[in-house]
Structure formats: C-alpha cells, structure tokens
Short mmCIF file of C-alpha atoms in Angstrom, two decimals:
data_model
loop_
_atom_site.label_atom_id
_atom_site.label_comp_id
_atom_site.label_asym_id
_atom_site.label_seq_id
_atom_site.Cartn_x
_atom_site.Cartn_y
_atom_site.Cartn_z
CA MET A 1 14.15 14.90 -26.56
CA ASN A 2 17.35 14.16 -24.66
CA GLN A 3 18.64 10.93 -26.22
CA ASP A 4 20.22 9.86 -22.93
CA LEU A 5 16.67 9.48 -21.57
CA ASP A 6 15.17 7.92 -24.67
CA ALA A 7 15.55 4.17 -24.06
CA TYR A 8 13.77 4.01 -20.70
CA TRP A 9 9.97 3.63 -20.92
CA MET A 10 9.02 4.92 -17.47
CA PRO A 11 6.23 3.38 -15.35
CA PHE A 12 3.11 5.35 -14.37
CA THR A 13 4.76 8.46 -15.83
CA ALA A 14 3.86 11.09 -18.43
CA ASN A 15 6.93 10.10 -20.43
CA ARG A 16 6.84 12.89 -23.02
CA GLN A 17 6.37 15.61 -20.40
CA PHE A 18 9.09 14.15 -18.18
CA LYS A 19 11.70 13.86 -20.90
CA LYS A 20 11.19 17.50 -21.88
CA ALA A 21 11.82 18.62 -18.28
CA PRO A 22 13.37 15.74 -16.30
CA ARG A 23 13.07 15.51 -12.53
CA LEU A 24 16.12 13.50 -11.51
CA LEU A 25 17.06 12.27 -8.04
CA ALA A 26 20.70 11.38 -7.45
CA ARG A 27 21.03 10.83 -3.70
CA ALA A 28 18.94 10.56 -0.56
CA GLU A 29 19.49 10.83 3.18
CA GLY A 30 17.06 11.15 6.08
CA MET A 31 14.04 13.20 5.04
CA HIS A 32 15.52 14.45 1.76
CA PHE A 33 16.27 13.55 -1.81
CA TYR A 34 18.99 15.48 -3.65
CA THR A 35 19.07 16.32 -7.35
CA PRO A 36 22.23 15.76 -9.42
CA GLU A 37 23.00 19.46 -8.82
CA GLY A 38 22.77 18.92 -5.06
CA ARG A 39 19.42 20.66 -4.51
CA PRO A 40 17.58 19.19 -1.49
CA VAL A 41 13.98 18.06 -1.96
CA LEU A 42 11.92 17.23 1.13
CA ASP A 43 10.34 13.80 0.70
CA ALA A 44 6.66 14.15 1.61
CA ILE A 45 5.68 10.72 0.26
CA ALA A 46 8.27 8.32 1.75
CA GLY A 47 9.64 7.61 -1.72
CA LEU A 48 6.44 5.89 -2.88
CA TRP A 49 4.73 5.11 0.43
CA CYS A 50 7.68 2.85 1.28
CA VAL A 51 10.64 4.64 2.91
CA ASN A 52 8.99 4.78 6.33
CA ALA A 53 12.22 5.11 8.32
CA GLY A 54 13.76 7.76 6.07
CA HIS A 55 16.58 7.33 3.58
CA ALA A 56 20.02 5.72 3.88
CA ARG A 57 19.54 4.40 7.40
CA PRO A 58 22.83 2.89 8.67
CA LYS A 59 21.53 -0.46 9.96
CA ILE A 60 19.75 -1.16 6.68
CA VAL A 61 22.72 -0.11 4.53
CA GLN A 62 25.14 -2.23 6.56
CA ALA A 63 22.84 -5.25 6.54
CA ILE A 64 22.62 -5.20 2.73
CA GLN A 65 26.37 -4.71 2.30
CA GLN A 66 27.25 -7.56 4.62
CA GLN A 67 24.67 -9.91 3.15
CA ALA A 68 25.87 -9.38 -0.41
CA ALA A 69 29.34 -10.56 0.60
CA GLU A 70 28.12 -13.48 2.75
CA LEU A 71 25.24 -15.08 0.80
CA ASP A 72 24.12 -13.30 -2.34
CA TYR A 73 21.42 -15.78 -3.34
CA ALA A 74 19.88 -19.00 -2.09
CA PRO A 75 17.23 -21.07 -3.90
CA PRO A 76 13.90 -20.80 -2.07
CA PHE A 77 12.38 -24.04 -3.41
CA GLN A 78 13.17 -27.07 -1.19
CA MET A 79 15.98 -25.03 0.43
CA GLY A 80 16.19 -22.26 3.00
CA HIS A 81 18.61 -19.80 4.61
CA PRO A 82 18.65 -18.68 8.25
CA LYS A 83 17.62 -15.07 7.75
CA ALA A 84 14.36 -16.04 6.03
CA PHE A 85 13.24 -17.94 9.13
CA GLU A 86 14.53 -15.24 11.47
CA LEU A 87 12.64 -12.55 9.56
CA ALA A 88 9.40 -14.54 9.55
CA GLU A 89 9.59 -14.98 13.32
CA ARG A 90 10.30 -11.27 13.82
CA LEU A 91 7.39 -10.27 11.59
CA VAL A 92 4.73 -12.42 13.25
CA GLU A 93 5.58 -10.76 16.56
CA LEU A 94 4.08 -7.59 15.03
CA THR A 95 0.97 -9.02 13.37
CA PRO A 96 -2.52 -9.37 14.87
CA ALA A 97 -2.99 -12.48 17.02
CA GLY A 98 -3.37 -15.65 14.99
CA MET A 99 -1.65 -14.32 11.85
CA ASN A 100 1.47 -16.37 12.43
CA LYS A 101 2.51 -17.66 9.00
CA VAL A 102 4.45 -15.65 6.41
CA PHE A 103 4.85 -16.31 2.67
CA PHE A 104 7.49 -14.11 1.01
CA THR A 105 7.11 -12.34 -2.35
CA ASN A 106 8.92 -9.46 -4.08
CA SER A 107 6.28 -6.73 -4.35
CA GLY A 108 2.81 -5.69 -3.37
CA SER A 109 1.47 -6.88 -6.73
CA GLU A 110 2.95 -10.33 -6.13
CA SER A 111 1.60 -10.37 -2.58
CA VAL A 112 -1.91 -9.75 -3.90
CA GLU A 113 -1.63 -12.46 -6.56
CA THR A 114 -0.37 -14.84 -3.88
CA ALA A 115 -3.21 -14.06 -1.46
CA LEU A 116 -5.87 -14.45 -4.16
CA LYS A 117 -4.43 -17.85 -5.16
CA MET A 118 -4.22 -18.90 -1.52
CA ALA A 119 -7.86 -18.01 -0.99
CA ILE A 120 -9.13 -20.00 -3.96
CA ALA A 121 -6.86 -22.97 -3.17
CA TYR A 122 -7.87 -22.90 0.51
CA HIS A 123 -11.50 -23.54 -0.32
CA ARG A 124 -10.52 -26.28 -2.77
CA VAL A 125 -8.39 -28.21 -0.26
CA ARG A 126 -11.32 -27.99 2.15
CA GLY A 127 -13.67 -29.53 -0.39
CA GLU A 128 -15.39 -26.30 -1.49
CA GLY A 129 -13.72 -25.96 -4.87
CA GLN A 130 -16.75 -24.11 -6.26
CA ARG A 131 -15.72 -21.05 -4.23
CA THR A 132 -13.72 -19.30 -6.93
CA ARG A 133 -15.33 -15.87 -7.10
CA LEU A 134 -13.33 -12.86 -5.87
CA ILE A 135 -14.87 -9.60 -4.65
CA GLY A 136 -12.93 -6.35 -4.79
CA ARG A 137 -14.04 -2.76 -4.29
CA GLU A 138 -14.54 0.21 -6.57
CA ARG A 139 -11.55 2.58 -6.41
CA GLY A 140 -9.41 -0.16 -4.90
CA TYR A 141 -5.76 -0.53 -5.87
CA HIS A 142 -4.13 -3.94 -5.57
CA GLY A 143 -1.09 -3.68 -7.81
CA VAL A 144 -0.85 -4.15 -11.54
CA ASN A 145 -0.82 -7.88 -12.26
CA PHE A 146 -3.93 -9.44 -13.79
CA GLY A 147 -5.38 -10.60 -10.49
CA GLY A 148 -4.70 -7.27 -8.85
CA ILE A 149 -6.26 -5.14 -11.58
CA SER A 150 -9.21 -7.54 -11.78
CA VAL A 151 -10.13 -7.08 -8.11
CA GLY A 152 -8.93 -3.47 -8.24
CA GLY A 153 -11.34 -0.70 -9.08
CA MET A 154 -9.37 2.13 -10.66
CA VAL A 155 -10.68 2.62 -14.17
CA ALA A 156 -7.46 3.78 -15.85
CA ASN A 157 -5.61 0.71 -14.55
CA ARG A 158 -8.26 -1.64 -16.01
CA LYS A 159 -9.67 -0.25 -19.23
CA MET A 160 -6.74 -1.03 -21.57
CA PHE A 161 -6.29 -4.67 -20.67
CA GLY A 162 -9.28 -6.63 -21.91
CA THR A 163 -11.72 -8.69 -19.91
CA LEU A 164 -9.31 -9.49 -17.03
CA LEU A 165 -10.09 -12.40 -14.66
CA ALA A 166 -13.54 -13.94 -14.92
CA GLY A 167 -15.75 -14.26 -11.87
CA VAL A 168 -14.80 -10.99 -10.18
CA ASP A 169 -17.26 -8.44 -8.82
CA HIS A 170 -16.96 -5.22 -6.82
CA ILE A 171 -18.66 -3.62 -3.85
CA ARG A 172 -19.09 0.14 -3.83
CA HIS A 173 -16.39 2.48 -2.56
CA THR A 174 -16.74 4.42 0.70
CA HIS A 175 -16.06 7.94 -0.58
CA ASP A 176 -19.02 10.10 0.47
CA PRO A 177 -18.05 13.78 0.35
CA ALA A 178 -21.66 14.92 0.77
CA ARG A 179 -21.65 13.62 4.35
CA ASN A 180 -17.98 13.27 5.24
CA ALA A 181 -16.06 16.15 3.63
CA PHE A 182 -13.23 17.59 5.76
CA THR A 183 -13.54 14.86 8.41
CA VAL A 184 -10.57 14.62 10.75
CA GLY A 185 -9.76 10.90 11.01
CA GLN A 186 -12.36 8.21 10.39
CA PRO A 187 -15.65 9.42 8.89
CA ALA A 188 -18.76 9.02 11.04
CA HIS A 189 -21.04 8.08 8.13
CA GLY A 190 -20.94 5.06 5.85
CA ALA A 191 -20.68 1.82 7.84
CA GLU A 192 -23.73 0.68 5.87
CA PHE A 193 -21.68 0.67 2.66
CA ALA A 194 -20.36 -2.71 3.83
CA ASP A 195 -23.86 -4.10 3.34
CA ASP A 196 -23.28 -3.85 -0.41
CA LEU A 197 -21.42 -7.14 0.06
CA GLU A 198 -24.73 -8.76 1.06
CA ARG A 199 -26.17 -7.59 -2.28
CA LEU A 200 -23.42 -9.41 -4.20
CA ILE A 201 -23.77 -12.49 -2.01
CA ALA A 202 -27.49 -12.54 -2.83
CA LEU A 203 -26.66 -12.22 -6.53
CA HIS A 204 -23.88 -14.84 -6.76
CA ASP A 205 -24.59 -17.00 -3.66
CA ALA A 206 -22.05 -17.28 -0.87
CA SER A 207 -21.15 -20.83 -1.95
CA THR A 208 -19.39 -19.39 -5.04
CA ILE A 209 -17.35 -16.69 -3.28
CA ALA A 210 -13.77 -17.33 -2.11
CA ALA A 211 -12.65 -13.98 -0.76
CA VAL A 212 -13.19 -10.25 -0.40
CA ILE A 213 -10.16 -7.97 -0.70
CA VAL A 214 -10.02 -4.34 0.45
CA GLU A 215 -7.43 -1.82 1.55
CA PRO A 216 -8.10 -0.68 5.15
CA VAL A 217 -7.32 2.81 3.81
CA ALA A 218 -7.54 3.13 0.03
CA GLY A 219 -4.23 4.83 -0.78
CA SER A 220 -3.52 5.18 -4.48
CA THR A 221 -7.06 6.33 -5.27
CA GLY A 222 -6.62 9.38 -3.02
CA VAL A 223 -6.59 8.35 0.68
CA ILE A 224 -10.15 7.19 1.32
CA LEU A 225 -10.77 6.10 4.91
CA PRO A 226 -13.07 3.40 6.20
CA PRO A 227 -16.13 4.86 7.96
CA LYS A 228 -16.46 3.93 11.63
CA GLY A 229 -17.79 0.38 11.91
CA TYR A 230 -17.33 -0.39 8.20
CA LEU A 231 -14.47 -2.88 8.45
CA GLN A 232 -16.11 -4.56 11.44
CA ARG A 233 -19.25 -5.04 9.36
CA LEU A 234 -17.27 -6.52 6.45
CA ARG A 235 -15.66 -8.96 8.88
CA GLU A 236 -19.06 -10.00 10.25
CA ILE A 237 -20.53 -10.59 6.79
CA CYS A 238 -17.52 -12.65 5.67
CA ASP A 239 -17.68 -14.77 8.82
CA LYS A 240 -21.41 -15.31 8.40
CA HIS A 241 -20.95 -16.66 4.87
CA GLY A 242 -17.62 -18.51 5.15
CA ILE A 243 -15.77 -16.01 2.95
CA LEU A 244 -12.11 -15.12 3.54
CA LEU A 245 -11.32 -11.45 4.20
CA ILE A 246 -8.07 -10.11 2.74
CA PHE A 247 -6.59 -6.79 3.81
CA ASP A 248 -4.19 -5.18 1.35
CA GLU A 249 -1.80 -3.42 3.74
CA VAL A 250 0.94 -2.65 1.23
CA ILE A 251 0.49 1.06 2.08
CA THR A 252 -1.01 0.91 5.59
CA GLY A 253 1.52 -1.63 6.88
CA PHE A 254 4.55 -0.79 9.02
CA GLY A 255 3.40 2.23 10.98
CA ARG A 256 1.58 4.45 8.52
CA THR A 257 -1.67 4.57 10.55
CA GLY A 258 -0.10 4.73 14.03
CA GLN A 259 0.05 0.97 14.73
CA PRO A 260 2.21 -1.64 13.01
CA PHE A 261 -0.73 -2.51 10.74
CA GLY A 262 -4.06 -0.97 9.84
CA ALA A 263 -5.76 -4.12 11.15
CA GLN A 264 -4.63 -3.08 14.63
CA THR A 265 -5.51 0.58 14.18
CA PHE A 266 -9.07 -0.35 13.18
CA GLY A 267 -9.42 -3.39 15.43
CA VAL A 268 -10.31 -5.90 12.70
CA THR A 269 -8.23 -9.00 11.91
CA PRO A 270 -8.40 -10.37 8.35
CA ASP A 271 -7.67 -13.96 7.28
CA LEU A 272 -4.89 -12.93 4.91
CA MET A 273 -2.89 -9.70 4.82
CA THR A 274 -0.64 -8.47 2.03
CA VAL A 275 2.37 -6.24 2.69
CA ALA A 276 5.41 -4.88 0.84
CA LYS A 277 6.94 -1.35 0.67
CA GLY A 278 7.76 -0.64 4.34
CA ILE A 279 8.90 -4.21 5.01
CA THR A 280 12.40 -3.29 3.76
CA ASN A 281 12.00 0.51 3.93
CA GLY A 282 12.01 0.39 0.13
CA ALA A 283 15.70 -0.57 0.06
CA VAL A 284 15.31 -3.98 -1.63
CA PRO A 285 12.12 -5.17 -3.35
CA MET A 286 10.14 -7.49 -1.07
CA GLY A 287 6.58 -8.39 -0.16
CA ALA A 288 4.82 -10.88 2.07
CA VAL A 289 1.46 -12.43 2.82
CA PHE A 290 0.53 -12.99 6.47
CA VAL A 291 -1.77 -15.95 6.91
CA LYS A 292 -3.94 -17.16 9.77
CA GLN A 293 -2.84 -20.48 11.26
CA GLU A 294 -6.02 -22.30 10.24
CA VAL A 295 -5.73 -21.21 6.60
CA HIS A 296 -2.13 -22.47 6.47
CA ASP A 297 -2.99 -25.73 8.23
CA ALA A 298 -5.72 -26.57 5.70
CA PHE A 299 -2.94 -27.17 3.16
CA MET A 300 -0.83 -29.41 5.41
CA ASN A 301 -2.40 -32.71 4.37
CA GLY A 302 -1.40 -35.65 2.19
CA PRO A 303 2.02 -37.30 1.86
CA GLU A 304 4.74 -35.25 3.58
CA HIS A 305 7.17 -35.40 0.63
CA LEU A 306 4.75 -33.60 -1.71
CA ILE A 307 4.57 -29.82 -2.24
CA GLU A 308 1.48 -28.46 -0.50
CA PHE A 309 1.07 -25.17 -2.41
CA PHE A 310 2.36 -24.89 -5.97
CA HIS A 311 3.31 -21.24 -5.93
CA GLY A 312 6.39 -19.11 -5.28
CA TYR A 313 9.04 -16.95 -6.90
CA THR A 314 12.72 -17.33 -7.77
CA TYR A 315 13.39 -14.41 -5.43
CA SER A 316 11.05 -15.36 -2.56
CA ALA A 317 12.90 -14.61 0.71
CA HIS A 318 15.89 -13.26 -1.23
CA PRO A 319 18.86 -13.03 1.17
CA LEU A 320 19.50 -9.33 0.49
CA ALA A 321 15.82 -8.52 0.98
CA CYS A 322 15.70 -10.50 4.24
CA ALA A 323 18.79 -8.70 5.51
CA ALA A 324 17.32 -5.33 4.55
CA ALA A 325 14.04 -6.22 6.29
CA LEU A 326 15.81 -7.25 9.49
CA GLY A 327 17.77 -3.98 9.47
CA THR A 328 14.50 -2.15 8.87
CA LEU A 329 12.74 -3.85 11.79
CA ASP A 330 15.71 -2.99 14.03
CA THR A 331 15.50 0.65 12.95
CA TYR A 332 11.74 0.77 13.54
CA ALA A 333 12.20 -0.76 16.99
CA ASP A 334 15.14 1.46 18.01
CA GLU A 335 13.18 4.63 17.30
CA GLY A 336 9.61 3.53 18.05
CA LEU A 337 8.62 4.32 14.48
CA LEU A 338 5.76 1.84 14.16
CA THR A 339 3.70 3.91 16.61
CA ARG A 340 5.22 7.35 16.01
CA ALA A 341 2.46 8.32 13.57
CA ALA A 342 -0.02 8.12 16.46
CA GLN A 343 2.02 10.70 18.38
CA LEU A 344 2.19 13.10 15.43
CA GLU A 345 -1.32 12.43 14.12
CA SER A 346 -3.08 15.39 15.76
CA TYR A 347 -0.36 17.87 14.73
CA PHE A 348 -0.32 16.48 11.19
CA ALA A 349 -4.14 16.58 11.02
CA GLU A 350 -4.28 20.19 12.17
CA ALA A 351 -1.63 21.16 9.62
CA VAL A 352 -3.24 19.52 6.59
CA HIS A 353 -6.76 20.66 7.58
CA SER A 354 -5.45 24.24 7.74
CA LEU A 355 -5.65 24.07 3.93
CA LYS A 356 -9.46 24.05 4.15
CA GLY A 357 -10.49 27.28 2.44
CA ALA A 358 -7.39 27.35 0.22
CA PRO A 359 -8.18 27.86 -3.47
CA ASN A 360 -9.92 24.87 -5.08
CA VAL A 361 -9.64 22.53 -2.06
CA ILE A 362 -12.88 20.51 -1.88
CA ASP A 363 -11.98 17.85 0.71
CA ILE A 364 -9.20 16.81 3.10
CA ARG A 365 -8.83 13.31 4.54
CA ASN A 366 -6.29 12.02 7.07
CA ILE A 367 -5.27 9.31 9.49
CA GLY A 368 -1.91 8.65 11.12
CA LEU A 369 0.75 10.13 8.84
CA VAL A 370 -1.20 9.94 5.61
CA ALA A 371 -3.46 12.56 4.05
CA GLY A 372 -5.36 13.27 0.87
CA ILE A 373 -6.11 16.83 -0.26
CA GLU A 374 -8.72 16.78 -3.01
CA LEU A 375 -8.90 19.62 -5.51
CA ALA A 376 -11.67 20.71 -7.84
CA PRO A 377 -10.62 19.58 -11.32
CA LEU A 378 -9.95 22.05 -14.10
CA ALA A 379 -12.83 22.01 -16.59
CA GLY A 380 -12.05 19.47 -19.30
CA GLN A 381 -8.59 18.72 -17.88
CA PRO A 382 -8.85 16.05 -15.18
CA ALA A 383 -5.71 15.62 -13.03
CA LYS A 384 -4.14 18.80 -14.49
CA ARG A 385 -4.66 21.05 -11.46
CA ALA A 386 -3.06 18.61 -9.02
CA PHE A 387 -0.20 17.90 -11.45
CA ASP A 388 0.52 21.63 -11.66
CA VAL A 389 0.72 21.75 -7.84
CA PHE A 390 3.11 18.77 -7.94
CA LEU A 391 5.41 20.59 -10.40
CA ASP A 392 5.23 23.84 -8.41
CA CYS A 393 6.17 22.08 -5.16
CA TRP A 394 9.00 20.20 -6.88
CA GLU A 395 10.52 23.49 -8.05
CA ARG A 396 10.36 24.74 -4.44
CA GLY A 397 11.95 21.72 -2.85
CA VAL A 398 9.05 19.48 -1.75
CA LEU A 399 8.15 16.16 -3.37
CA ILE A 400 4.42 15.34 -3.17
CA ARG A 401 2.35 12.74 -5.01
CA THR A 402 -0.85 13.21 -6.97
CA THR A 403 -3.50 10.76 -8.06
CA GLY A 404 -6.16 12.27 -10.27
CA ASP A 405 -6.91 15.63 -8.64
CA THR A 406 -5.94 14.52 -5.15
CA ILE A 407 -2.63 15.35 -3.49
CA ALA A 408 -1.42 12.41 -1.38
CA LEU A 409 0.98 12.87 1.53
CA SER A 410 2.71 10.01 3.37
CA PRO A 411 6.01 11.33 4.75
CA PRO A 412 8.65 9.16 6.40
CA LEU A 413 7.75 8.41 10.01
CA ILE A 414 10.86 10.27 11.20
CA ILE A 415 9.38 13.61 10.10
CA GLU A 416 9.59 16.57 12.50
CA ARG A 417 6.91 19.19 13.07
CA ALA A 418 8.84 21.90 11.22
CA GLN A 419 8.96 19.66 8.15
CA ILE A 420 5.20 19.08 8.34
CA ASP A 421 4.84 22.87 8.36
CA GLN A 422 7.17 23.15 5.36
CA ILE A 423 5.16 20.63 3.33
CA VAL A 424 1.79 22.16 4.09
CA GLY A 425 3.10 25.70 3.59
CA CYS A 426 4.55 24.78 0.21
CA ILE A 427 1.25 23.24 -0.94
CA GLY A 428 -0.72 26.21 0.35
CA ASP A 429 1.51 28.66 -1.49
CA ALA A 430 1.27 26.59 -4.69
CA LEU A 431 -2.52 26.54 -4.51
CA LYS A 432 -2.56 30.34 -4.22
CA ARG A 433 -0.08 30.81 -7.06
CA LEU A 434 -2.06 28.53 -9.37
CA ALA A 435 -5.55 29.75 -8.43
#
C-alpha cells in the first residue's frame, strides 16, 4: 500500500481496492476532471449529483474569493449577515408557491435531520405532541445521520448501526420491473403503491404519525421514478390524515428533472423540502430546508425574546457558502440551466435507451438529465459487474457512478449532445468488453 494514501479512511469507498490502484483527480473545468498527469475525464455524474453548472464557473469562483476576504465567518445564532437574507429571498423565488421560508444547513444529511425535527416539533407546538412517528420508504436514501438512515431504506446503510430511531416505519418502494422495465420517463404502472401508506396508518393510527419522507426520484438506490399519479396520491393521503409530506430533493433539486425542483416537474407541493448539492454547485458545503409558511408560523408564538426552534449549526448560512450559492444562482439564471434538462431530455433518453439489448442490461430508467442503467448481477458477486464497468469507463476517460448493479448518470446541465454520445458509447463499449 502506498503510505502517502494510508492515513485517509475514505467514505463510501472500497479502500483496499482504491489504495492499490488510486483514481486521483487534481483539477476540474467545465465538463471535465483532470488527473494529476493531465488526463481529461468526462464528468458524467456532476461530481456527486452536485456540480450542476459544470466545474470552476467564474461567477462562483469569484464570489468565494471575494467573500473570504470580506467576511470569512459570522455567527448564525442571534446574529445575521446580509448575504444570508439575500440568498433566502433569491431561493424562495424558485420554490413552489407557499414554500417561502428557508432554514440553512451544511449538507443533505443535515437538511434531512432538520426537516424531521421540524415535523415532530410542529405537531408538538400545535398541541399534537403524540405525533412522533416517521414514515420513510424502502430503498430510500436520506443521508447518513441517524435520522436519515432510520427513515432511509437501503439495507447496507442501516444494518451495521443498531436499532436506529424508534417509531419509524416504511412504505414499499416503487420499483416494478415486471410492468415498467425500459420505460421512457415516468412509469405508467404503480400509483397504487402509495396506498401502502394507508396500511401503515391503519396499523399505527394517523394520530401518531408526524411525517412521511420520500425522494421524488430515488437517486442513490439506482434512479427509481415515481409512477404517474403516485406522488399526487401520497399528497392526498397525507392531507386526509394531517400528516406532513417531506420531499428529499437533495438530488432532484436545482434543475436535474427539467424544472428547478422535482415538486414542480411532478406537480406536487410538499410541506417541507430538503436540498443541498446543487445549491452551491458543490463548491462549498451547504444545505437548506424549504418550509411552508403555515408550518413556520406555528412556531412563532410565546414571548418574542425566546428562541422558537432550538436547532441549528455553527456553520448555518456560512458566508462563503452563501456567496457560492448566490454565484451559482446567477450562473443558473444566465444560462437557463434550471430548465435545460427539459430541452435535452428526449435526446438523453434516446441515447441511454439505445443501450437496451446491450449485454446484461435488464432495465433503463430516465427523467430529465438523470438515468439508471440496471445490469444483471454476476452470480454470487453483487455489485461486481457494475463496478467493473465503472473501472473500464474510468480508464477510457468517462466518470460514471454505480450503486449496486445499477449505473447512475447525472451529468452537469451544461452537457452537449456530443458528450452524451461519448458517455453512452463508452458504457456500451465497456458492456461488450466485459460480457
């Protein structure tokens, strides 16, 4: 093992494999990473679903540089700085109607923890403190803190960490390859999967349930789309029983599905919405929770000098993050990036679905500029086939992501058609080589 690499315990990484054959990135610009040797690698995953405007964008770089010299840090408790308020106002111009309050965090995991706490506290301040139960979904991913893995439904993220939060249950996932394999866009079948929530409500009683949290598009589990009518049905059930609906838009937020947020793409407005990643184009860690006015207002009672919500982070609304986010929003606006995925969606769909019939491809799923290409697993070696494709593409200058035996694509929104062709061609060639 190279001792220079020894000290760093890498996250979500096969550490032993990596340190035998490191994949190092030294620089990035536009659509590409560059290795220390200067080899370009086309970024087919927007860094990690986050670099939506491409790398090293001038307005973002300049904003961070200037902010570091002007105001490097400001305490967020009982104090504020102008850019935090400016950013919040800019953000709520993009959100669905009524979601006009913003609480700042530093990551998607923190955004989820914040939203879950808000939901439980909301019912308490309204006099329904018995509503403490949280409902997640199988195959959901909501970050890696205890709340997030408790409502999450990815087995490997849960099994090592004990009993997790009490009082959490899960509705079934919406993956139904028997009826929906190789669907272009939203699947036609499966709206009725939302009715699984009624089963849990019957089991636990609505009076005990605080919130339901789902990703509009389940990303990290392999790009699983909501069937037509599914999210609408979830919204109806939550309304019927007084349950808050939380959308985790850490991946779908900021243009990935063709609208600023998945809520707008699918025409369903949640009560709380978590974001991160694309809010700063990945340049500085940041997250946020968007909150409906009436949820926020429920807390605004009692003596005015007292704290209404005992929650927050040392780095909430960090000045450098706020500056990066403002530069990011400017870049999105200048180039129409928050809706560009809708313009490229049909071309992207046709390209990725051209892999139907390639060796070992058993399903392809897509919406906007995100796609999942599911492979048949190697017997007795789950995730190995997709990982081999990942390594093959890396050697040939394309960076993809795999989760289990699914290849996930989410390129920067600045991608051109020729680059879509390059990505799909590289994957197709790798599948043939490894067949």
